[in-house]
PDB file of C-alpha atoms in Angstrom:
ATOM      1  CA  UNK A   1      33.489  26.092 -14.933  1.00 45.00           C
ATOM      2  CA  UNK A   2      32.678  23.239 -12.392  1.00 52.00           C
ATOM      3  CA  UNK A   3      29.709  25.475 -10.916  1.00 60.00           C
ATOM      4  CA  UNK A   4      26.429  24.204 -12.318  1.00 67.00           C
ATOM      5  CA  UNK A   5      23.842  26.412 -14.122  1.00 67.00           C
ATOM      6  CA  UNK A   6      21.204  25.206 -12.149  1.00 67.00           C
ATOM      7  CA  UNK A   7      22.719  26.690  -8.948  1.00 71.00           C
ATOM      8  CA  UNK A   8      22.634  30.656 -10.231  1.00 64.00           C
ATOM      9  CA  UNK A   9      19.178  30.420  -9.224  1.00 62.00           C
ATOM     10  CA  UNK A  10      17.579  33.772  -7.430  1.00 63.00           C
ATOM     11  CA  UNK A  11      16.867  32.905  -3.912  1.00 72.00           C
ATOM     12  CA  UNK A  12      19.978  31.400  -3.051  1.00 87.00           C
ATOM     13  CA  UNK A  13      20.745  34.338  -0.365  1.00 92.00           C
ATOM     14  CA  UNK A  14      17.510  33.044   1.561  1.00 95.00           C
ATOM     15  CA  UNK A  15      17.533  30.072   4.440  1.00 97.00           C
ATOM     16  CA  UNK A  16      14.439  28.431   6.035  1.00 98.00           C
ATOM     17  CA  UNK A  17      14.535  27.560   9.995  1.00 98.00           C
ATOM     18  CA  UNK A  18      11.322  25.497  10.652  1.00 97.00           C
ATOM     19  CA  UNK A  19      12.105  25.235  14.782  1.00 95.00           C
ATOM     20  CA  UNK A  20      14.186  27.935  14.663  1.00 96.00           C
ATOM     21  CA  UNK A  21      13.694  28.545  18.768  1.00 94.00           C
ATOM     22  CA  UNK A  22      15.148  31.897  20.017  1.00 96.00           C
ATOM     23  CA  UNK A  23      17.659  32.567  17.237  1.00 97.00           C
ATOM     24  CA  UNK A  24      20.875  31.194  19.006  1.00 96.00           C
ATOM     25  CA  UNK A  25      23.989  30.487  17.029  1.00 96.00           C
ATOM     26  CA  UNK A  26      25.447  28.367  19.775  1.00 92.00           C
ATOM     27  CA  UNK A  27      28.288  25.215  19.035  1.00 89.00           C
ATOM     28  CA  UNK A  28      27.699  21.618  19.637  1.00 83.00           C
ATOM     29  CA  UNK A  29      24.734  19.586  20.126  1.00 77.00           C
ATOM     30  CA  UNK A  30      22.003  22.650  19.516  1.00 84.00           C
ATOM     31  CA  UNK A  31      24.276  23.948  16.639  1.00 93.00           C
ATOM     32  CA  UNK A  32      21.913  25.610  13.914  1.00 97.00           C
ATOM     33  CA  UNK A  33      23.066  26.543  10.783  1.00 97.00           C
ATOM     34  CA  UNK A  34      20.425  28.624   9.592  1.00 98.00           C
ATOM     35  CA  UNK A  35      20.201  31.196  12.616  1.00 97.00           C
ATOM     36  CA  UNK A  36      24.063  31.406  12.591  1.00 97.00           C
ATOM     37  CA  UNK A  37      23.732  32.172   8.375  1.00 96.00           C
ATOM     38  CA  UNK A  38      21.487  35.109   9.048  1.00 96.00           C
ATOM     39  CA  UNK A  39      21.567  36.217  12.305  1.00 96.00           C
ATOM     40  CA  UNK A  40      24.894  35.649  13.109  1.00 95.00           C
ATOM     41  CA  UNK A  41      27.430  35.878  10.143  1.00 95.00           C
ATOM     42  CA  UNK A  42      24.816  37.824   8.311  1.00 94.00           C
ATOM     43  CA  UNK A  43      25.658  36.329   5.171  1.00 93.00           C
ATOM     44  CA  UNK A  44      21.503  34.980   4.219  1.00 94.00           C
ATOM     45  CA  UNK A  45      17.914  36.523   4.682  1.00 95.00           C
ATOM     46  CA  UNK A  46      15.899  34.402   7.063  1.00 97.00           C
ATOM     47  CA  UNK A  47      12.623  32.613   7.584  1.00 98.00           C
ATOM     48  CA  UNK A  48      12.102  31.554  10.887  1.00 98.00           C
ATOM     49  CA  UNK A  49       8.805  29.734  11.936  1.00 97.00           C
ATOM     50  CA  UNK A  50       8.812  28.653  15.699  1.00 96.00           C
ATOM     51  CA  UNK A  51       5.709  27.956  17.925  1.00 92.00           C
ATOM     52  CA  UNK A  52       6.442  28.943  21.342  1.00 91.00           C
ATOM     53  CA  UNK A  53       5.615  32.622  21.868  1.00 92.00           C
ATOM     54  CA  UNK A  54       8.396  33.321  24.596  1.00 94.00           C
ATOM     55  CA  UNK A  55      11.278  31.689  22.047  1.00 94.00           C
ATOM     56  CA  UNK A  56       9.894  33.630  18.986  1.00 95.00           C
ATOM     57  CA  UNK A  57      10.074  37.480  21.024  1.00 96.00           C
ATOM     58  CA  UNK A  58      13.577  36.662  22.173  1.00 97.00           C
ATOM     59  CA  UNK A  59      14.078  35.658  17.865  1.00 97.00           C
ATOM     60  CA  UNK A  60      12.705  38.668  17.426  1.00 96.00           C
ATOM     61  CA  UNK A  61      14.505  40.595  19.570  1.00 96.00           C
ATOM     62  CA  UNK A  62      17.442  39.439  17.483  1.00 95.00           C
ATOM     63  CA  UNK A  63      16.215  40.216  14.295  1.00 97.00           C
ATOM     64  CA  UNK A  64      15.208  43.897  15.701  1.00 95.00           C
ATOM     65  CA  UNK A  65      19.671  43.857  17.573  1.00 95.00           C
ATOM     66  CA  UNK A  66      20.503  43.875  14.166  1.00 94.00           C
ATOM     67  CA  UNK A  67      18.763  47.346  13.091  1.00 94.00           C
ATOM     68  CA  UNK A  68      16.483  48.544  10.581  1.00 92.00           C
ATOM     69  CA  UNK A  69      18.363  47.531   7.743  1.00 89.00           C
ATOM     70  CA  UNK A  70      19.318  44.017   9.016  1.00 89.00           C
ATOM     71  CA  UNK A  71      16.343  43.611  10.053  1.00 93.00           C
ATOM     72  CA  UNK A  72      14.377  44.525   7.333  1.00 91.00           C
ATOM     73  CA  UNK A  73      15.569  41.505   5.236  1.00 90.00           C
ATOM     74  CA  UNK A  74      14.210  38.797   8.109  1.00 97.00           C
ATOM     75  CA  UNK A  75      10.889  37.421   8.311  1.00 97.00           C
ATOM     76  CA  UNK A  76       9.596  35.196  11.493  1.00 97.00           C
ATOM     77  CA  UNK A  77       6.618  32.963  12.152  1.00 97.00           C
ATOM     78  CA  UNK A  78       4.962  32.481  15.479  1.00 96.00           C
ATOM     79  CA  UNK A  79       3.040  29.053  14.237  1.00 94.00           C
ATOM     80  CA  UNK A  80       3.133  25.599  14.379  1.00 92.00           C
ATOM     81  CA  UNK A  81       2.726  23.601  11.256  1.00 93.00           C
ATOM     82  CA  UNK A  82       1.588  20.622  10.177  1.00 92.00           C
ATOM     83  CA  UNK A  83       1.677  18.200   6.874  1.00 94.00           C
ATOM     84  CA  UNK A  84      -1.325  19.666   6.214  1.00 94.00           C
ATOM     85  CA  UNK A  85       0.107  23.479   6.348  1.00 95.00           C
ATOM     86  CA  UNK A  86       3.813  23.504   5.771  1.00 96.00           C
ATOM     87  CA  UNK A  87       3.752  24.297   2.369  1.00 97.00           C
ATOM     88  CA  UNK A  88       1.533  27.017   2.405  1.00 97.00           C
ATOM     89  CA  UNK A  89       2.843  28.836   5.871  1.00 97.00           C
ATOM     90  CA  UNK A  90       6.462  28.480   4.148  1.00 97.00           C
ATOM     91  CA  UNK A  91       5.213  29.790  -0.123  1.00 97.00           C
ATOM     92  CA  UNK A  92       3.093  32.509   1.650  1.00 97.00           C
ATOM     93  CA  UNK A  93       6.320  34.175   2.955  1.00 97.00           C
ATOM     94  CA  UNK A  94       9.405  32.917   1.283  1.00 96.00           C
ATOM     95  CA  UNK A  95       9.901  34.281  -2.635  1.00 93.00           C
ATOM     96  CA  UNK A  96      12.018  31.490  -3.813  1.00 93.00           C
ATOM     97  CA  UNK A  97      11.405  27.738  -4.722  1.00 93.00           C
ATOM     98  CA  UNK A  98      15.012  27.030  -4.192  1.00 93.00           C
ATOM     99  CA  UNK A  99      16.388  29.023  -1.067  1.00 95.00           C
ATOM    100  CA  UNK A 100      20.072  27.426  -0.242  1.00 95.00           C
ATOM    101  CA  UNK A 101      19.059  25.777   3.241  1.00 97.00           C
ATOM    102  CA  UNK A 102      16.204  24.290   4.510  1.00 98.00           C
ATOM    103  CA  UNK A 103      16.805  23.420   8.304  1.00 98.00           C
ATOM    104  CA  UNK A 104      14.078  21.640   9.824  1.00 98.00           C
ATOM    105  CA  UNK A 105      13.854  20.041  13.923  1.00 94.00           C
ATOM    106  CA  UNK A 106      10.718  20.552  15.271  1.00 90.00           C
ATOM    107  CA  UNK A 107      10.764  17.074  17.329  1.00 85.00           C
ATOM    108  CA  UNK A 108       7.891  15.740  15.545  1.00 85.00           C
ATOM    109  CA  UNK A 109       8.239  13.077  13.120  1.00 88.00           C
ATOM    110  CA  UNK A 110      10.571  15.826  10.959  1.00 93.00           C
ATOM    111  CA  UNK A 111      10.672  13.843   7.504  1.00 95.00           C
ATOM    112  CA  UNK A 112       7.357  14.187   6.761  1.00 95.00           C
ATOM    113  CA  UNK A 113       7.306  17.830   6.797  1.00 96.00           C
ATOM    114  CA  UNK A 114      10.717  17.090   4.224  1.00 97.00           C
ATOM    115  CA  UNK A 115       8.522  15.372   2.163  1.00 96.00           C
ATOM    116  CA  UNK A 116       5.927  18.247   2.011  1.00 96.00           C
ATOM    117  CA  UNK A 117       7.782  20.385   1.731  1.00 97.00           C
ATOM    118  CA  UNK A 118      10.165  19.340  -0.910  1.00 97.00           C
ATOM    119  CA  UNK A 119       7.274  18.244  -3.002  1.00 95.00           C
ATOM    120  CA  UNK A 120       7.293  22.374  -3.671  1.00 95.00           C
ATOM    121  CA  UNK A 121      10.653  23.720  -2.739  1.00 95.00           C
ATOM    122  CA  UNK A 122      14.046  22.548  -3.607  1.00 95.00           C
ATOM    123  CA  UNK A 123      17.028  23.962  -1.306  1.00 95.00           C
ATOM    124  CA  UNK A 124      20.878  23.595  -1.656  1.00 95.00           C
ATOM    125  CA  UNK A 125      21.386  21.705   1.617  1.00 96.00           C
ATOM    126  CA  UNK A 126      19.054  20.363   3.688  1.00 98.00           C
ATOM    127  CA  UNK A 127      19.754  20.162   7.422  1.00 98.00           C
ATOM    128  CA  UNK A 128      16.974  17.964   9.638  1.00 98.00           C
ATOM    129  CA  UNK A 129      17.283  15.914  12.771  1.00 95.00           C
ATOM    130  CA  UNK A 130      16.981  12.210  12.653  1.00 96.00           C
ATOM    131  CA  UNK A 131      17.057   9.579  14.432  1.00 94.00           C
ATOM    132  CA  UNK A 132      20.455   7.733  14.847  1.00 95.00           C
ATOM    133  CA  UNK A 133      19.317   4.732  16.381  1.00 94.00           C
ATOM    134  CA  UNK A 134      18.399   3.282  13.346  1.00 94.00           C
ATOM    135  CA  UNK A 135      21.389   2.818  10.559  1.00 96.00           C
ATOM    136  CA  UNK A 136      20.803   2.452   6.766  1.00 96.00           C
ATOM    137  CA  UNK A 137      19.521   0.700   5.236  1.00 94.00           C
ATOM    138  CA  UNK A 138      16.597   0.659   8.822  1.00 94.00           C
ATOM    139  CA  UNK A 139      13.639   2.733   7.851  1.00 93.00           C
ATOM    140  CA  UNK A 140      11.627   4.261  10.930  1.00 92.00           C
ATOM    141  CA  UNK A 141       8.982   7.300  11.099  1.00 91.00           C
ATOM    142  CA  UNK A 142       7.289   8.007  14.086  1.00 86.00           C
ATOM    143  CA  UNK A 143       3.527   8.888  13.180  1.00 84.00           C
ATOM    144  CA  UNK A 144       3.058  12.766  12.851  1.00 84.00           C
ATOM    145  CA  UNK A 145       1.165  13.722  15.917  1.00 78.00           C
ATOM    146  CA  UNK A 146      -0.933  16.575  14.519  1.00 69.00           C
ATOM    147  CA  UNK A 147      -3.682  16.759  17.349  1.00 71.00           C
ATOM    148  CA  UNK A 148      -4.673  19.700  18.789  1.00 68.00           C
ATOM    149  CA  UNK A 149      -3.289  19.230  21.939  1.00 67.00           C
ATOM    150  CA  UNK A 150      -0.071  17.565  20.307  1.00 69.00           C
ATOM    151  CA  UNK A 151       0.857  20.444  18.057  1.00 71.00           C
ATOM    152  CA  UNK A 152       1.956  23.278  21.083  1.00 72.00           C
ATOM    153  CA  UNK A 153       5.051  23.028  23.593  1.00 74.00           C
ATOM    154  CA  UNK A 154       3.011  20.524  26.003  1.00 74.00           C
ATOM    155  CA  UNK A 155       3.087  18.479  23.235  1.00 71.00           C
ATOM    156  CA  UNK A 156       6.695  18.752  22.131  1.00 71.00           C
ATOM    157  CA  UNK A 157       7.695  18.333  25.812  1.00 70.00           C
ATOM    158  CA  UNK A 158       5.076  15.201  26.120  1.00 74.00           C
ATOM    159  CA  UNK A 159       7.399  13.635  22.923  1.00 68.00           C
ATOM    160  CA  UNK A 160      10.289  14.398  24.829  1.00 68.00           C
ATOM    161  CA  UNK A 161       9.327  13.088  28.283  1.00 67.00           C
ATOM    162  CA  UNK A 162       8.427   9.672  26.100  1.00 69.00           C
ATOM    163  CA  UNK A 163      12.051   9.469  25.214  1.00 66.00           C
ATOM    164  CA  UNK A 164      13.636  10.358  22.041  1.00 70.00           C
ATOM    165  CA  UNK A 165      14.190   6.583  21.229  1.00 77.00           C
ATOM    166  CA  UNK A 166      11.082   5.802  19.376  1.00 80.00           C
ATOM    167  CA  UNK A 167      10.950   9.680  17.881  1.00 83.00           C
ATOM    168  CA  UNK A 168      11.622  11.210  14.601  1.00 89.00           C
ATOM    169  CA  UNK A 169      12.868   9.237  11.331  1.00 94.00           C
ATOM    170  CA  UNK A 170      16.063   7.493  10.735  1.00 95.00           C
ATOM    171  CA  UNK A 171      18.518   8.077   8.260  1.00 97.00           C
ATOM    172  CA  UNK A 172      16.953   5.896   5.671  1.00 97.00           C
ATOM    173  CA  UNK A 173      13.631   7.387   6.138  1.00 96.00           C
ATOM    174  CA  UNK A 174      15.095  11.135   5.497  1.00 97.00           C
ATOM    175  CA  UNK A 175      16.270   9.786   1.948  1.00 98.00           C
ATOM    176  CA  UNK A 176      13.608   8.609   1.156  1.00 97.00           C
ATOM    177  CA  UNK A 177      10.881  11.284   1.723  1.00 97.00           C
ATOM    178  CA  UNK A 178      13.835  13.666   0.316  1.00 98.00           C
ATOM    179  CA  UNK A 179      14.273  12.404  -2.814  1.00 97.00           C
ATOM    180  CA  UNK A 180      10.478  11.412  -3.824  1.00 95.00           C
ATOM    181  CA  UNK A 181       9.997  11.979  -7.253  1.00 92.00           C
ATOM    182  CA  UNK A 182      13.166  13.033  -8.229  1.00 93.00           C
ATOM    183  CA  UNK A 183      15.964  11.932 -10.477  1.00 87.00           C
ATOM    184  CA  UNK A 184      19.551  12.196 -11.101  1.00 83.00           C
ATOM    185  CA  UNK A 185      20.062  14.495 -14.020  1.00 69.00           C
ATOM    186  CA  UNK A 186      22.097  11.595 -15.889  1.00 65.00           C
ATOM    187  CA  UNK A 187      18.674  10.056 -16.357  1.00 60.00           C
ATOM    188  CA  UNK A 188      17.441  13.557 -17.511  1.00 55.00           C
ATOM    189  CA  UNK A 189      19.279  13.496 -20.733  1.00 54.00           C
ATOM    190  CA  UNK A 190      22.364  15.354 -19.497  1.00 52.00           C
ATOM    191  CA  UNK A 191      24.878  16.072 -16.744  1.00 50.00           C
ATOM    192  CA  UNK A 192      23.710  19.457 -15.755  1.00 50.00           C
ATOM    193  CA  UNK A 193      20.513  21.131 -16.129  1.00 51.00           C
ATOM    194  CA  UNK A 194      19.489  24.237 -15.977  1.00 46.00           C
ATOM    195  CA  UNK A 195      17.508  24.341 -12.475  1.00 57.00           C
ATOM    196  CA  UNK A 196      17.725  22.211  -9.035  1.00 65.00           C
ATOM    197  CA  UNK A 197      13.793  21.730  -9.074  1.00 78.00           C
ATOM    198  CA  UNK A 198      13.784  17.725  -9.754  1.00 88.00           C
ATOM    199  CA  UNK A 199      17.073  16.911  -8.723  1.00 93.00           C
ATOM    200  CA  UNK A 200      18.338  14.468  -5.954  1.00 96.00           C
ATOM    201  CA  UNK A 201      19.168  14.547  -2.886  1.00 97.00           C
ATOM    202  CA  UNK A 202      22.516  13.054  -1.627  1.00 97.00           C
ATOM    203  CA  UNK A 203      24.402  12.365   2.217  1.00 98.00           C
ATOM    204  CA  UNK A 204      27.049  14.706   2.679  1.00 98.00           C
ATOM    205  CA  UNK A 205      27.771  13.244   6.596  1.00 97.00           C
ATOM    206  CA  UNK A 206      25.815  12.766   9.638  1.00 97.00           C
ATOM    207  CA  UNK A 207      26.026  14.853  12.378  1.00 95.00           C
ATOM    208  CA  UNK A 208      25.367  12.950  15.875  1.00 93.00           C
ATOM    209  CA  UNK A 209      21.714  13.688  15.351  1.00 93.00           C
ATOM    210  CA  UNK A 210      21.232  15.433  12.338  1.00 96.00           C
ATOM    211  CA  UNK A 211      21.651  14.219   8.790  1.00 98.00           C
ATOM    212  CA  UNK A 212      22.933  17.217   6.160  1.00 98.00           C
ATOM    213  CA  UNK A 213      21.913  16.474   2.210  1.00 98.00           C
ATOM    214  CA  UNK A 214      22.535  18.505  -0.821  1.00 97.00           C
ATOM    215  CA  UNK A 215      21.182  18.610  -3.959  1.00 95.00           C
ATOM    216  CA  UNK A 216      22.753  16.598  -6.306  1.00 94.00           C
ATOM    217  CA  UNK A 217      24.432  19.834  -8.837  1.00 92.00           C
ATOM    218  CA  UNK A 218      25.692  21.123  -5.871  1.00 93.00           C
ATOM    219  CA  UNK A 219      27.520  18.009  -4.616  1.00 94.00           C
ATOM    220  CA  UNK A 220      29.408  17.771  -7.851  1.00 92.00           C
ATOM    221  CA  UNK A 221      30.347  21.074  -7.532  1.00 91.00           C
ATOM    222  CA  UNK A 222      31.432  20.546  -3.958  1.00 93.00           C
ATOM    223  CA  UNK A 223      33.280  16.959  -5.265  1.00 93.00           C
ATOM    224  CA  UNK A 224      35.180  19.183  -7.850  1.00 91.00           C
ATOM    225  CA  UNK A 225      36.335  21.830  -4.717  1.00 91.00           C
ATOM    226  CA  UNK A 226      36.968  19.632  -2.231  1.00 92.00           C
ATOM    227  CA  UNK A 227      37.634  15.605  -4.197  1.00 91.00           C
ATOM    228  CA  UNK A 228      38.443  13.087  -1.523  1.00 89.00           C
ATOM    229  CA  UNK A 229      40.121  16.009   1.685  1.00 92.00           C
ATOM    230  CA  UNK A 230      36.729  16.064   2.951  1.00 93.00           C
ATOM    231  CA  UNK A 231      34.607  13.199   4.639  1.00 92.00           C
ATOM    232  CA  UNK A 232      31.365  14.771   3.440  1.00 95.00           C
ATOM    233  CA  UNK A 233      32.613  14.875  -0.222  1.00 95.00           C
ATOM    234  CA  UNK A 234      33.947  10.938  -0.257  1.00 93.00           C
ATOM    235  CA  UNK A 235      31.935   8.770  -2.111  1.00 93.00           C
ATOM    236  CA  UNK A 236      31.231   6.367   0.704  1.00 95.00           C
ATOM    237  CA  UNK A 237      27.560   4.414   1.294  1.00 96.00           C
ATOM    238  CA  UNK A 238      25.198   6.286   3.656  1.00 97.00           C
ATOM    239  CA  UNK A 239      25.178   3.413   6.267  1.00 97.00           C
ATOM    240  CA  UNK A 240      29.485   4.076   6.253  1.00 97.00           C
ATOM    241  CA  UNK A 241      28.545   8.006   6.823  1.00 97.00           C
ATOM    242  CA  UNK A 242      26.086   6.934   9.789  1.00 97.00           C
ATOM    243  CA  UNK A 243      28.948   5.077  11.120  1.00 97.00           C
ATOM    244  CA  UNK A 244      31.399   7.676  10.929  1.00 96.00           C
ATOM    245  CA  UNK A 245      28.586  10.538  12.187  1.00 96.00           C
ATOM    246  CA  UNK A 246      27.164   8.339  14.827  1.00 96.00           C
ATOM    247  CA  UNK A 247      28.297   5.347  15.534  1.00 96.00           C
ATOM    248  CA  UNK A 248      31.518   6.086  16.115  1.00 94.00           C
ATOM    249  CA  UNK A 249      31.116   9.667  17.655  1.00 92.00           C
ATOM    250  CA  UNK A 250      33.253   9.439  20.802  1.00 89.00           C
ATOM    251  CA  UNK A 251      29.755  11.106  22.926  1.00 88.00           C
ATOM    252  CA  UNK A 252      27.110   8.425  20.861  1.00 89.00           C
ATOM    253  CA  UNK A 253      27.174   6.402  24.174  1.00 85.00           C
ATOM    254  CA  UNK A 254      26.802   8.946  26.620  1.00 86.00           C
ATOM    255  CA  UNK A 255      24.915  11.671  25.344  1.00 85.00           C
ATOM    256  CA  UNK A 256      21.686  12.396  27.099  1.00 82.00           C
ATOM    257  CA  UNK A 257      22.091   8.911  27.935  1.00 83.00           C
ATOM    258  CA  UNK A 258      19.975   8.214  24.499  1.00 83.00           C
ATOM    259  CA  UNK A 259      20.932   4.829  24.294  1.00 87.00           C
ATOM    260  CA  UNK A 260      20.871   3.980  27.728  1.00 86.00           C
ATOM    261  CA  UNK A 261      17.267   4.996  28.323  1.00 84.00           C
ATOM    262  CA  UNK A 262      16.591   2.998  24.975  1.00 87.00           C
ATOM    263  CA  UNK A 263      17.733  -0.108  26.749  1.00 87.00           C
ATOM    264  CA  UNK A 264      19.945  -1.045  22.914  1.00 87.00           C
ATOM    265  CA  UNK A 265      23.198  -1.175  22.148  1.00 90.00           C
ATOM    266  CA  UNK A 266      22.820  -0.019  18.598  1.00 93.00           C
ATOM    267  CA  UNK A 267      26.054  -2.214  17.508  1.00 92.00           C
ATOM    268  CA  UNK A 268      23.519  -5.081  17.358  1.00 93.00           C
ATOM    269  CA  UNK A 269      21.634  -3.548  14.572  1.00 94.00           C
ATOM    270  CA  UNK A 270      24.822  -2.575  12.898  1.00 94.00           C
ATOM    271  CA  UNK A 271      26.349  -5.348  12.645  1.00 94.00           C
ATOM    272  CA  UNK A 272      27.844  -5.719   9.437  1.00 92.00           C
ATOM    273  CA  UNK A 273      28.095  -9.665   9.842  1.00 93.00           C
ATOM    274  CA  UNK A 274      24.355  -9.889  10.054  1.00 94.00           C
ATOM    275  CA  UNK A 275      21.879 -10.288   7.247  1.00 93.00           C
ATOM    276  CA  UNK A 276      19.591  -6.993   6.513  1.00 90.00           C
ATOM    277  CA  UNK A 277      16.812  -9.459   7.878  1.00 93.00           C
ATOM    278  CA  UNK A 278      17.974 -10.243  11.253  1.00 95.00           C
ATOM    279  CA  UNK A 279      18.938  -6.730  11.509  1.00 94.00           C
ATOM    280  CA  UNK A 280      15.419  -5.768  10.879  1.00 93.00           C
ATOM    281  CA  UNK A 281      14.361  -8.203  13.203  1.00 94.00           C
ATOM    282  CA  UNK A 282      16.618  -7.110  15.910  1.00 94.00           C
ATOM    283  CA  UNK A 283      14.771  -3.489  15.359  1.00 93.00           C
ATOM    284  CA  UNK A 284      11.094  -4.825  15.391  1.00 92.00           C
ATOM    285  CA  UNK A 285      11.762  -7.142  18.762  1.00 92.00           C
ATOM    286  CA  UNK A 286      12.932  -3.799  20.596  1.00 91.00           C
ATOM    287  CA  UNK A 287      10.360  -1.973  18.940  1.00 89.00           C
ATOM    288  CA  UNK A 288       7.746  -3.958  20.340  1.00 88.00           C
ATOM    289  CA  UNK A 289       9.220  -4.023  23.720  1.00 88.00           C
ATOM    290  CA  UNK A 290       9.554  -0.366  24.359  1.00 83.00           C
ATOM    291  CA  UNK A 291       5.999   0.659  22.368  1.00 78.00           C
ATOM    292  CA  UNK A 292       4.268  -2.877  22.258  1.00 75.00           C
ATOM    293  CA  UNK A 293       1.403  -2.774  19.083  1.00 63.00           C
ATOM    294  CA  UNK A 294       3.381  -0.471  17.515  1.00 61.00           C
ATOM    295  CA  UNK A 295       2.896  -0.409  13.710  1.00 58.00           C
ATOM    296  CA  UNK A 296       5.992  -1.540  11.660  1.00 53.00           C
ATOM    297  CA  UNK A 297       6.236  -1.747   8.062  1.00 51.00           C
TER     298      UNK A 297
END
């Protein structure tokens, strides 16, 4: 059978929403997998942490639509977390290291929480906003803002109202705080193993602004279903995936006017005829126009 051991794991009916705002299952740009899983097709048990009081009693009032029994198998959060508290907000109420989707947007430097949190847990598929300004091989993270008076809505708003330009992590970033001390299970001692806790983290596709991963057992399985029919399943570079995602996405230009309040045209820093360096460089001169002192490393 192509279907790994290591994915018959208990907790695989569970999903995580960290931002999981009022529960909407709605298409397109606000699309969120783990409220349409649970609350929608019913198919997972949910955790939802969200911070704004008003969004978490209309999530509730979801959770409650869908009766006692529906309801019963839901759990929701009204907190805001930081580094510091992710991982023991999520372990206090979720009974599985390895729930099948971790979703994560709480427009706040989002791949550190990844980090924390998959320092702990390992899901399936991991679904987190980015930021697409940035291609692979770029790596940006904004600075966690975990000040009092940066952790509530004001502050969340306050990010927004900066411009979601120099927010968030790119691409590269993601992969990296994914995928910290982990390794393939070829350089385990075997091709399959008997649990997802150490294992990798690959690019299935980009989606405008959000980057979906899955664990590396699961991609094999999905690369057995699916072979070369499906874009996610190709085995293509992650800077061709952030093209295809992003770069190309008939709406990259014009939605929310990202790039035109960013003053770039983001072909200049993916430009395949330039050297990583002045690519880089192109990055750190805009950088320092739109937030000058900025740290870059």
């Amino acid at each position: 059978s192509a279907w790994p051991p290591s994915l018959d794991a208990a907790g695989l009916e569970w999903v995580v929403n960290l931002g999981a705002g009022d529960g909407a299952c709605t298409p397109g740009a606000h699309f969120d997998p783990a409220n349409c899983l649970a609350l929608q097709e019913g198919t997972h048990r949910g955790l939802f942490l969200e911070g704004d009081a008003p969004s978490v009693s209309a999530l509730q009032s979801s959770i409650e639509a869908l009766g006692p029994a529906g309801a019963a198998g839901h759990r929701a959060l009204n907190v805001y977390v930081t580094p510091e508290t992710i991982v023991e907000t999520v372990a206090a109420a979720l009974p599985t290291s390895e729930p099948a989707l971790l979703k994560v947007d709480i427009d706040n430097a989002d791949c550190i929480l990844v980090r924390k949190l998959l320092e702990v847990f390992s899901p399936v598929i991991l679904h987190a906003e980015i930021n697409p300004l940035f291609p692979p091989p770029l790596v940006f993270r904004q600075r966690f803002e975990g000040q009092e008076e940066d952790i509530g809505e004001a502050g969340r708003l306050r990010r927004l109202a900066r411009g979601q330009s120099v927010s968030g992590c790119s691409l590269s970033a993601l992969l990296e705080d994914a995928n910290v001390g982990r390794q393939s299970a070829h350089l385990q001692g075997g091709s399959r193993v008997a649990h997802g806790g150490t294992l990798p983290y690959h690019l299935l596709h980009v989606e405008y602004a959000n980057a979906v991963l899955v664990r590396e057992d699961a991609l094999e399985a999905l690369r057995v279903a699916f072979g070369e029919t499906s874009a996610s399943t190709l085995d293509a570079s992650d800077e061709a995936k952030w093209r295809l995602g992003y770069l190309c996405h008939p709406l990259a230009r014009h939605l929310y006017g990202r790039e035109f309040a960013a003053r770039l045209d983001v072909r200049a820093l993916a430009d395949p005829g330039a050297p990583a360096e002045a690519r880089e460089a192109r990055a750190r001169a805009w950088l320092e126009r739109e937030i000058p002192g900025a740290e870059a490393a």
